[in-house]
mmCIF file with all atom_site columns, C-alpha atoms in Angstrom:
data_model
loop_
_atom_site.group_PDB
_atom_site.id
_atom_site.type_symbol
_atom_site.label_atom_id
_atom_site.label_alt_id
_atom_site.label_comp_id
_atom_site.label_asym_id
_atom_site.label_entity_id
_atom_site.label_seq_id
_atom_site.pdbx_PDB_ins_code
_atom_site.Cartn_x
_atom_site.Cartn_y
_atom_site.Cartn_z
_atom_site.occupancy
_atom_site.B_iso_or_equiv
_atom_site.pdbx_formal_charge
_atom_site.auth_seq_id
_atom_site.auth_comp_id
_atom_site.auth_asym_id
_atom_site.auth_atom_id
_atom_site.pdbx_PDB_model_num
ATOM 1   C CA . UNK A 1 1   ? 0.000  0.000  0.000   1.00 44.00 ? 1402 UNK A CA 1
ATOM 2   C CA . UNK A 1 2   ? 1.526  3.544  -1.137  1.00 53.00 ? 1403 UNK A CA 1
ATOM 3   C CA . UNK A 1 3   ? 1.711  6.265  1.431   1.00 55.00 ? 1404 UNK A CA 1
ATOM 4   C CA . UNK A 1 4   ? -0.370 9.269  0.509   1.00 49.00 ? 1405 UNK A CA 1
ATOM 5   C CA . UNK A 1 5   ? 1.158  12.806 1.599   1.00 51.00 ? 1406 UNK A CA 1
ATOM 6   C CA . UNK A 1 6   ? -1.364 15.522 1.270   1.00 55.00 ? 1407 UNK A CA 1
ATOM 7   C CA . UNK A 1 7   ? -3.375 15.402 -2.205  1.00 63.00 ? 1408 UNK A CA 1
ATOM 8   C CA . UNK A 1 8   ? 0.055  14.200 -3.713  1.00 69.00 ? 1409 UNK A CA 1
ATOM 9   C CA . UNK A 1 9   ? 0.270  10.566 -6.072  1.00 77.00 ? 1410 UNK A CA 1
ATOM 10  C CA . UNK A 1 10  ? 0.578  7.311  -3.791  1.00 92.00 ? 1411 UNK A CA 1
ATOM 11  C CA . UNK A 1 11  ? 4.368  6.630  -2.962  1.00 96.00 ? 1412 UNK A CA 1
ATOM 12  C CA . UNK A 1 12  ? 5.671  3.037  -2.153  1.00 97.00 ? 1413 UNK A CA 1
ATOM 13  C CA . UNK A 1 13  ? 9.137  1.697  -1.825  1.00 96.00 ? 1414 UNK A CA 1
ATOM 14  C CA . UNK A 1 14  ? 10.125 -0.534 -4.677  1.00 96.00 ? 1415 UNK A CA 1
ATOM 15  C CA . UNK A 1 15  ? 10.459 -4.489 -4.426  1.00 95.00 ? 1416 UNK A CA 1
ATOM 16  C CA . UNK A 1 16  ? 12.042 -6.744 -6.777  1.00 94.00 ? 1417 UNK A CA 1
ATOM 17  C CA . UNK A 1 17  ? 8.462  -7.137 -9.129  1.00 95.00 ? 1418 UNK A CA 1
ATOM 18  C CA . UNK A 1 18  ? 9.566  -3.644 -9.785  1.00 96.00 ? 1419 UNK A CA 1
ATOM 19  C CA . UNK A 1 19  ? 13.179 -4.279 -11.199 1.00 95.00 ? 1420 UNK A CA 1
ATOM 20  C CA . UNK A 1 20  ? 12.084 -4.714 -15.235 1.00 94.00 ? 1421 UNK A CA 1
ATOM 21  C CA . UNK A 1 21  ? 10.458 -0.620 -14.739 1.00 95.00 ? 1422 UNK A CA 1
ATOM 22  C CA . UNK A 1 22  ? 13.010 0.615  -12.688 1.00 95.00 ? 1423 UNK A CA 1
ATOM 23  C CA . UNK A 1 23  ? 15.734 -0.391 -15.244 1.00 94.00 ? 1424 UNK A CA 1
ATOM 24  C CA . UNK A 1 24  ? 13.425 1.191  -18.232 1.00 93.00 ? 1425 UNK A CA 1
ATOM 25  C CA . UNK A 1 25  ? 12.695 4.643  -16.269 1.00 94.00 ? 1426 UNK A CA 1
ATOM 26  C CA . UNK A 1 26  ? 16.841 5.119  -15.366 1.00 91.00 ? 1427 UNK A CA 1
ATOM 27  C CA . UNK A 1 27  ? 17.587 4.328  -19.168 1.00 88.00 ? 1428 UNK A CA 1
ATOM 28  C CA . UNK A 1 28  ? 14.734 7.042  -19.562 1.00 87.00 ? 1429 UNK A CA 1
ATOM 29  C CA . UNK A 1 29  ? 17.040 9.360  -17.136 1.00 82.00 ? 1430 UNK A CA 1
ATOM 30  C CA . UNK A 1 30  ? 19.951 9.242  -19.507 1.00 75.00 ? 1431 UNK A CA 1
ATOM 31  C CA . UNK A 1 31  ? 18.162 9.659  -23.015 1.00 73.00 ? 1432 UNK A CA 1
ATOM 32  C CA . UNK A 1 32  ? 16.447 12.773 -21.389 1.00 61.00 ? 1433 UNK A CA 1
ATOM 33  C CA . UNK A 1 33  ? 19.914 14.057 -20.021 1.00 56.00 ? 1434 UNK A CA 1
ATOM 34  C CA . UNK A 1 34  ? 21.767 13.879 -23.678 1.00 51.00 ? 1435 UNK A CA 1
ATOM 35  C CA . UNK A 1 35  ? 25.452 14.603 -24.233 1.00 46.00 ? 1436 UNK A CA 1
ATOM 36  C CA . UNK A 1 36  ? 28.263 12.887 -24.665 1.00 48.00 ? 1437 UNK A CA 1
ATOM 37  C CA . UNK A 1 37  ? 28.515 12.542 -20.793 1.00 44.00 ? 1438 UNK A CA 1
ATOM 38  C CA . UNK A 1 38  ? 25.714 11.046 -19.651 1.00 45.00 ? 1439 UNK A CA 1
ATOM 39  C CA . UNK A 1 39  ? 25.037 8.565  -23.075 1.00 47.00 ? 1440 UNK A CA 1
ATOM 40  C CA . UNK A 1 40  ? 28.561 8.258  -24.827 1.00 46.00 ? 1441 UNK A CA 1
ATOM 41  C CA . UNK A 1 41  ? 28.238 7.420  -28.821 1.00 47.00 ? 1442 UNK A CA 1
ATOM 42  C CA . UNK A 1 42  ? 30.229 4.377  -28.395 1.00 47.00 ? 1443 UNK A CA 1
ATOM 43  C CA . UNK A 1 43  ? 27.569 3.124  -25.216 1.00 56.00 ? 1444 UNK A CA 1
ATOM 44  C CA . UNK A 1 44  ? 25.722 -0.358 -25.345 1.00 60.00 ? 1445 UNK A CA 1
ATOM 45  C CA . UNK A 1 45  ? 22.790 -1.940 -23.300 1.00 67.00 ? 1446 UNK A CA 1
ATOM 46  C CA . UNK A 1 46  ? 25.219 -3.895 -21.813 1.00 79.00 ? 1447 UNK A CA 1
ATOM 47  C CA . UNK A 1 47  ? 24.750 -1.366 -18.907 1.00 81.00 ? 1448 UNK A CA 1
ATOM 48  C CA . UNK A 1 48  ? 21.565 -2.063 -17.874 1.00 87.00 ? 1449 UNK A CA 1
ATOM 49  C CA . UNK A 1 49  ? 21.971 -5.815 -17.462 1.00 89.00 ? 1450 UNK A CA 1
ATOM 50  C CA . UNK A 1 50  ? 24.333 -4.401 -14.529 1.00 89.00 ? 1451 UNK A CA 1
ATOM 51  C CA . UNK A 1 51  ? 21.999 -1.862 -13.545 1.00 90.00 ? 1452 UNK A CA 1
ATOM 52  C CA . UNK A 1 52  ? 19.214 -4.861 -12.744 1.00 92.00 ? 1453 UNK A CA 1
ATOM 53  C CA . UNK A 1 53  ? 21.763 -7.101 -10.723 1.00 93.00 ? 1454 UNK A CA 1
ATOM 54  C CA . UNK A 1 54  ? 22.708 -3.666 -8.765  1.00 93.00 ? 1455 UNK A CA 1
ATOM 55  C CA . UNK A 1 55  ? 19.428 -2.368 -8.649  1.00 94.00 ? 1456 UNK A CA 1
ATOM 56  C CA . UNK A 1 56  ? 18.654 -5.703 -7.267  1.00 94.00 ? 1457 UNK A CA 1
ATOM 57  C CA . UNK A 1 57  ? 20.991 -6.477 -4.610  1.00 94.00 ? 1458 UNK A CA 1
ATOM 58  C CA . UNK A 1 58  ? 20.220 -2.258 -3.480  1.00 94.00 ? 1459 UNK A CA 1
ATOM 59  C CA . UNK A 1 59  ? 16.446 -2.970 -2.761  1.00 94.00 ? 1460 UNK A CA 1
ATOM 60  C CA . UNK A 1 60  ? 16.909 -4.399 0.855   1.00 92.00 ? 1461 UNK A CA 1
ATOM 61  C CA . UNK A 1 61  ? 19.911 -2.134 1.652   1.00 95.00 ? 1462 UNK A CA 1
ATOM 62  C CA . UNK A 1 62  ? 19.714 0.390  4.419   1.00 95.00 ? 1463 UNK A CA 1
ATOM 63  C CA . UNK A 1 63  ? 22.151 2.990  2.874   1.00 96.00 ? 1464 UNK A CA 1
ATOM 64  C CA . UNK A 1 64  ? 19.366 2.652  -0.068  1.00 97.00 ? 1465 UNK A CA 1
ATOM 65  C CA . UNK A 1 65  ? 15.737 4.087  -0.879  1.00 98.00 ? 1466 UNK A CA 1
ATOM 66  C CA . UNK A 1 66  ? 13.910 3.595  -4.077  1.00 97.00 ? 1467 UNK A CA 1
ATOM 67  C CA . UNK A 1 67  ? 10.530 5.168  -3.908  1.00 97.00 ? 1468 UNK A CA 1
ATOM 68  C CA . UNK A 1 68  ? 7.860  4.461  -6.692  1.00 97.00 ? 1469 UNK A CA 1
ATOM 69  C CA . UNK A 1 69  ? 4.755  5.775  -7.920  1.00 96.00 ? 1470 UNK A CA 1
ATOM 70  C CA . UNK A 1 70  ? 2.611  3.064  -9.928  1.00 95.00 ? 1471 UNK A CA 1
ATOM 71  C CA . UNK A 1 71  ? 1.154  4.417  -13.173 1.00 92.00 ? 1472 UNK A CA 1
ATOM 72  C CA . UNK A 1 72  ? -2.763 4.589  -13.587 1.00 84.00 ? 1473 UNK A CA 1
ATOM 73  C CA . UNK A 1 73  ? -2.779 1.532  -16.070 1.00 65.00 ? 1474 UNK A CA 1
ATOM 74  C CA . UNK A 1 74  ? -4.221 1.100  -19.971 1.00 52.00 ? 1475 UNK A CA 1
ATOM 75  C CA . UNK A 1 75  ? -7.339 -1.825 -18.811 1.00 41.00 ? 1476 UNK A CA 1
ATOM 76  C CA . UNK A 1 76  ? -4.667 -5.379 -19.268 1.00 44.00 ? 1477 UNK A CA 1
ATOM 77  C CA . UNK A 1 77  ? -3.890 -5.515 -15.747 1.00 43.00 ? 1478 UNK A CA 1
ATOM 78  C CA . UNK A 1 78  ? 0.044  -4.441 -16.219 1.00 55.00 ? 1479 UNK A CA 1
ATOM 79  C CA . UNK A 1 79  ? 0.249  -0.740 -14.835 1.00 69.00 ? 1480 UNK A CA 1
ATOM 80  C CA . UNK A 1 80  ? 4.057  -0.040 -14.942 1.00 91.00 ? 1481 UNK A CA 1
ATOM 81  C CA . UNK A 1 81  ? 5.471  2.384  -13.217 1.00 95.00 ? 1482 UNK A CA 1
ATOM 82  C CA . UNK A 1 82  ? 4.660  6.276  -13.667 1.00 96.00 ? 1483 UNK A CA 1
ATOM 83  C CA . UNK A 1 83  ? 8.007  7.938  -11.648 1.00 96.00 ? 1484 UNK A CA 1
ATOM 84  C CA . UNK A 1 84  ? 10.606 6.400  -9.699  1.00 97.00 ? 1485 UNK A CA 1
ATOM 85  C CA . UNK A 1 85  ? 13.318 8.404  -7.465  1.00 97.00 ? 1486 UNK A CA 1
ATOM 86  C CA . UNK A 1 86  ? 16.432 6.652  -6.183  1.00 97.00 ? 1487 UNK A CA 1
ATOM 87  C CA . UNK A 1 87  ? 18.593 8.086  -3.257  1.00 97.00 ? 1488 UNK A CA 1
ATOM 88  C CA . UNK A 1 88  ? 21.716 6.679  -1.109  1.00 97.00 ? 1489 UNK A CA 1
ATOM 89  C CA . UNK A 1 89  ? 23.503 7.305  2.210   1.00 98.00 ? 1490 UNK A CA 1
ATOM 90  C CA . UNK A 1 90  ? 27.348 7.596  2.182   1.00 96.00 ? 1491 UNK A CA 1
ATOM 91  C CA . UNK A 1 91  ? 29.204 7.430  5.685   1.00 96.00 ? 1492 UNK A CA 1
ATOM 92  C CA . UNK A 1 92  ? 32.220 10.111 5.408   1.00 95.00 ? 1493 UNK A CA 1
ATOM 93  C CA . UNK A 1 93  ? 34.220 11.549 7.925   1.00 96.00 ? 1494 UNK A CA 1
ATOM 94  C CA . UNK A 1 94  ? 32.401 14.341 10.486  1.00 95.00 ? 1495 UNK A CA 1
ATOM 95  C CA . UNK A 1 95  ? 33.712 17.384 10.165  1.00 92.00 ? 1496 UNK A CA 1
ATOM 96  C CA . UNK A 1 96  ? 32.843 21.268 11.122  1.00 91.00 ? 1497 UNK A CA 1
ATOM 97  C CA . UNK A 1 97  ? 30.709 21.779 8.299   1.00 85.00 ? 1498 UNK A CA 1
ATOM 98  C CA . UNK A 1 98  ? 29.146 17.466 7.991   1.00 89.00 ? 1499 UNK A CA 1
ATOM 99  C CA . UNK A 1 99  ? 28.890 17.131 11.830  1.00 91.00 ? 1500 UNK A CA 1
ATOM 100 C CA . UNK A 1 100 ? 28.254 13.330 11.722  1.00 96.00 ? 1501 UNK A CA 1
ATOM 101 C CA . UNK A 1 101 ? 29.860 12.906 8.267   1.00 95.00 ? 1502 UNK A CA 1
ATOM 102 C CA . UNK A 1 102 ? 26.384 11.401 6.686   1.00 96.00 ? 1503 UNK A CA 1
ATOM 103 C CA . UNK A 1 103 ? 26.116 12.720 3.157   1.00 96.00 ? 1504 UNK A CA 1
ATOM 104 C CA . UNK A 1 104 ? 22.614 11.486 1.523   1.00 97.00 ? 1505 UNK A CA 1
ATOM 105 C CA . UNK A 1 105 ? 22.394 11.336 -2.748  1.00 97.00 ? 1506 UNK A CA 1
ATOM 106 C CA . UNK A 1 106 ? 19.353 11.632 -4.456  1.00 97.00 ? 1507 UNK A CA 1
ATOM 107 C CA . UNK A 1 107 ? 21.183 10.060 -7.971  1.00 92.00 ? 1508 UNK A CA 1
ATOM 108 C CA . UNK A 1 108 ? 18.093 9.605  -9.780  1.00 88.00 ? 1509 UNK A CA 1
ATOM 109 C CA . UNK A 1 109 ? 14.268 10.985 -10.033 1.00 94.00 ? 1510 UNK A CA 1
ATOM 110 C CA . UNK A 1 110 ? 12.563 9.955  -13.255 1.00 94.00 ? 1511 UNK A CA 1
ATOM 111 C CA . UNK A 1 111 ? 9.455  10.283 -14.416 1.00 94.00 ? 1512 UNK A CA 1
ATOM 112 C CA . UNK A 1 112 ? 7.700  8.555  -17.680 1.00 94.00 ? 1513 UNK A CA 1
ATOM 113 C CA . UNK A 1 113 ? 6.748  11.142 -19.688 1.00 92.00 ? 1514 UNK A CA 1
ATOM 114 C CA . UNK A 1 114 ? 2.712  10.260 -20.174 1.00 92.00 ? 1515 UNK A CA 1
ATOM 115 C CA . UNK A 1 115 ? 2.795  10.669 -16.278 1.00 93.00 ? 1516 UNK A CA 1
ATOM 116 C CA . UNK A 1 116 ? 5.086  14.332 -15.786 1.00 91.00 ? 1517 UNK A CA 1
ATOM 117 C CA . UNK A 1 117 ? 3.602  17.509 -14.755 1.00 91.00 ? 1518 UNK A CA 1
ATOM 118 C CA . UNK A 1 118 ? 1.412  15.538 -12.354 1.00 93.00 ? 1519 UNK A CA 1
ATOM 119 C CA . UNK A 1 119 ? 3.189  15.789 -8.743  1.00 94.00 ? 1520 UNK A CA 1
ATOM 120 C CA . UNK A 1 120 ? 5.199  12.678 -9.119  1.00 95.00 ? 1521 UNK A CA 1
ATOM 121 C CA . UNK A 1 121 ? 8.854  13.561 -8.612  1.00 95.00 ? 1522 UNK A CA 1
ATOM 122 C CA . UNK A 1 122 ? 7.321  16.104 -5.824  1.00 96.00 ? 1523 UNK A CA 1
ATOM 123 C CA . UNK A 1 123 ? 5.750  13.452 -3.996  1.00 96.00 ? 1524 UNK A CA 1
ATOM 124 C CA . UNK A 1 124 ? 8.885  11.227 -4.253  1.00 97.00 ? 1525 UNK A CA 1
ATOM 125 C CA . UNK A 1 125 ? 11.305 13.681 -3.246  1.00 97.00 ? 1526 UNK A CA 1
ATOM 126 C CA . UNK A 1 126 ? 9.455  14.476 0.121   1.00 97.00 ? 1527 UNK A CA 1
ATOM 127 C CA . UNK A 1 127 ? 9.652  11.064 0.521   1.00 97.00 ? 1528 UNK A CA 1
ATOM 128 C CA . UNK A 1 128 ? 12.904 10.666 -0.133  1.00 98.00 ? 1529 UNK A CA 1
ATOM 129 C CA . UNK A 1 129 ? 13.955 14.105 1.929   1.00 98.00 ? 1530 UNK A CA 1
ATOM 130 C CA . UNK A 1 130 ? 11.826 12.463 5.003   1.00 97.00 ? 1531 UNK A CA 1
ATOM 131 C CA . UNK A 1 131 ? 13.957 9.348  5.172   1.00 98.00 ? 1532 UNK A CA 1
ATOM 132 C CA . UNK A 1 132 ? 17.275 11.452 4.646   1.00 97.00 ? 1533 UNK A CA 1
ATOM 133 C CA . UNK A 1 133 ? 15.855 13.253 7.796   1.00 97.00 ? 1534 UNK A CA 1
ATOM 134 C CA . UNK A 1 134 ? 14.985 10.027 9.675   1.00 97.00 ? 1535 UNK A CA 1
ATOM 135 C CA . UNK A 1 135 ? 18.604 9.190  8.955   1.00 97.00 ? 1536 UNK A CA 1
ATOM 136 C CA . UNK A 1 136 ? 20.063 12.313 10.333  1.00 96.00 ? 1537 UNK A CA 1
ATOM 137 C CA . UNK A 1 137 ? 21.661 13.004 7.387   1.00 96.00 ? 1538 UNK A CA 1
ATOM 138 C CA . UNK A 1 138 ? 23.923 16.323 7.458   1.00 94.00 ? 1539 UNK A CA 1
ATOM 139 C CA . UNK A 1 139 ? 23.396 17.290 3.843   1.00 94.00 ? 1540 UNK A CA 1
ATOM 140 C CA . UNK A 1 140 ? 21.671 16.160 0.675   1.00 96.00 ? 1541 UNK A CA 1
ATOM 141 C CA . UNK A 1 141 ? 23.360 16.293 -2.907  1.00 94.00 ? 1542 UNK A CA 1
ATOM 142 C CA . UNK A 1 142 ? 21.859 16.334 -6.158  1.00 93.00 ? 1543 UNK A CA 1
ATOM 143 C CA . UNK A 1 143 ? 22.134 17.025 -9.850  1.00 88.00 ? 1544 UNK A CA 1
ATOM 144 C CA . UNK A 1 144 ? 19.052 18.511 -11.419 1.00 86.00 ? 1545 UNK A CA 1
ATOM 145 C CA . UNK A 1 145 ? 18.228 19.258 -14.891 1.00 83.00 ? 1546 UNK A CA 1
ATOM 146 C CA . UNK A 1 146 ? 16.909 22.244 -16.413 1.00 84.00 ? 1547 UNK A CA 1
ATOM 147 C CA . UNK A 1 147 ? 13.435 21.102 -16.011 1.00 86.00 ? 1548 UNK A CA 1
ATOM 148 C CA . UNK A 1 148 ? 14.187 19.523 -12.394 1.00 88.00 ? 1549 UNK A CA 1
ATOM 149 C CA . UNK A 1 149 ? 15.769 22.508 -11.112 1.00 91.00 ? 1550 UNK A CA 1
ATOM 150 C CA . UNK A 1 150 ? 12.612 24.903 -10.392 1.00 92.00 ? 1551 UNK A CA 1
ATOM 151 C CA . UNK A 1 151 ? 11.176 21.815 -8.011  1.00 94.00 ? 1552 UNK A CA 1
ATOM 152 C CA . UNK A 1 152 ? 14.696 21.386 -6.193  1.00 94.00 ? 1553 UNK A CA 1
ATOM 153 C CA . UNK A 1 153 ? 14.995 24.848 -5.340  1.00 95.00 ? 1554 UNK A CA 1
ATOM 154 C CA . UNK A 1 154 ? 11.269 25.180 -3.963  1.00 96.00 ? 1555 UNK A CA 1
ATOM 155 C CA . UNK A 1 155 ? 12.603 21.973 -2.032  1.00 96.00 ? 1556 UNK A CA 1
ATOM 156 C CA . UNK A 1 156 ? 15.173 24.011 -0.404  1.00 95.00 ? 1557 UNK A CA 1
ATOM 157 C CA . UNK A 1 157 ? 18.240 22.958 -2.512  1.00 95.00 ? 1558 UNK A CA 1
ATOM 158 C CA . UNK A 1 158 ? 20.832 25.957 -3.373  1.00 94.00 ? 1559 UNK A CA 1
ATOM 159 C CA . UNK A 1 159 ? 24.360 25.852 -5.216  1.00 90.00 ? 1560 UNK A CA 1
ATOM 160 C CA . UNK A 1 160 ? 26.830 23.294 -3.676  1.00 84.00 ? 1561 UNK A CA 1
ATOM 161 C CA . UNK A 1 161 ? 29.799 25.655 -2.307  1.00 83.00 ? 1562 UNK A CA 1
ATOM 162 C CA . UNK A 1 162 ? 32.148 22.998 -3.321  1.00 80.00 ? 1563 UNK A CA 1
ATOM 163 C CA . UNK A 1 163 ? 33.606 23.192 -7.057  1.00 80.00 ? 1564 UNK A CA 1
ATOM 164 C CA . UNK A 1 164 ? 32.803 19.510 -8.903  1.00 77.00 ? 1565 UNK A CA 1
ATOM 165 C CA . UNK A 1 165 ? 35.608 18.031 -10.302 1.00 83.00 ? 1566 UNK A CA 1
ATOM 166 C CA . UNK A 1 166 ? 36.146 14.609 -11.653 1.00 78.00 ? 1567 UNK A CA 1
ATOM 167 C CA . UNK A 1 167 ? 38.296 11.940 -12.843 1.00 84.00 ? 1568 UNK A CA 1
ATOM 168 C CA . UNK A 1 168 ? 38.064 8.494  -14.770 1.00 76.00 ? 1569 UNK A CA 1
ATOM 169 C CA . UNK A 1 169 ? 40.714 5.995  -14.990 1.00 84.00 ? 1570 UNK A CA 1
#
C-alpha cells in the first residue's frame, strides 16, 4: 500500500516485481539528459543488465531508498510504473561543516513522460527528503536538470559551495 502525503500521487518503496520498470525509467534518465557525458556514442545496453543485478541487490539495503509511484494503467492488468526516485547514504568523515559525516544522494528521479507535470517527482522527493531526515543526514546532494531545477529549489536545494571536479581511470 503507497503512502499518501497531502493530495500528492501514492508513494511506495520498490520491491524486486519492480526491477524490469526501474531499469526502463533510469535508461529514460539518460536519453532525457543527452550529451556525450551522460550517453557516450560508443555506449551499449550492456549497462543495464548491470543496472538490474545492482538495482537488485540495493532494494533491501539500508544505505538505499527507491521510492515508486505506480502508473494509472491502460485496462490489461500491467500498470508499470509512472516515476521512480532513487537516493543513497554515504558514511564520510564528520567534520565542522558534515557534523556526523552522513552525506545522503538523491542520484536519480525519473518520471515517464505520459505521467510528468502531475506531482510525481514532488511526492517522491518528500519522501525521499523524510527518510534522509529520519537518517540524520547532514546534507543532501543532487544534480538537477533544467526542467528539475525549479522543483529542487522550492525543495530548499541551493548551489553546492564545493567546485565539482572529476576523474576516470
Amino acid at each position: 500500500m503507497g503512502q499518501r502525503k497531502g493530495n500528492g500521487p501514492a508513494v511506495r518503496q520498490a520491491v524486486e516485481y519492480d526491477l524490469v520498470e526501474l531499469v526502463r525509467l533510469r535508461a529514460l534518465l539518460f536519453e532525457d539528459l543527452g550529451g556525450d557525458f551522460f550517453s557516450p556514442a560508443s555506449a551499449d545496453d550492456d549497462w543495464l543488465d548491470a543496472l538490474a543485478v545492482v538495482l537488485k541487490e540495493q532494494l533491501t539495503s539500508d544505505a538505499v531508498r527507491i521510492l515508486v509511484v505506480d502508473g494509472d494503467g491502460d485496462g490489461d492488468g500491467d500498470r508499470g510504473l509512472a516515476a521512480c526516485g532513487i537516493a543513497t547514504i554515504e558514511q564520510r568523515l564528520p567534520g565542522p561543516h558534515l557534523r556526523n559525516g552522513r552525506i545522503g544522494h538523491v542520484i536519480g528521479v525519473v518520471t515517464d513522460p505520459s505521467y510528468r507535470r502531475r506531482g510525481h517527482s514532488r511526492s517522491i522527493m518528500r519522501g525521499l527528503l523524510d527518510w534522509f531526515g529520519e537518517r540524520e543526514v547532514a546534507r543532501v546532494d543532487l544534480y538537477a536538470s533544467a526542467e528539475g531545477e525549479p522543483l529542487y529549489r522550492e525543495l530548499g536545494f541551493t548551489h553546492h559551495p564545493d567546485p565539482a571536479l572529476y576523474w576516470r581511470p
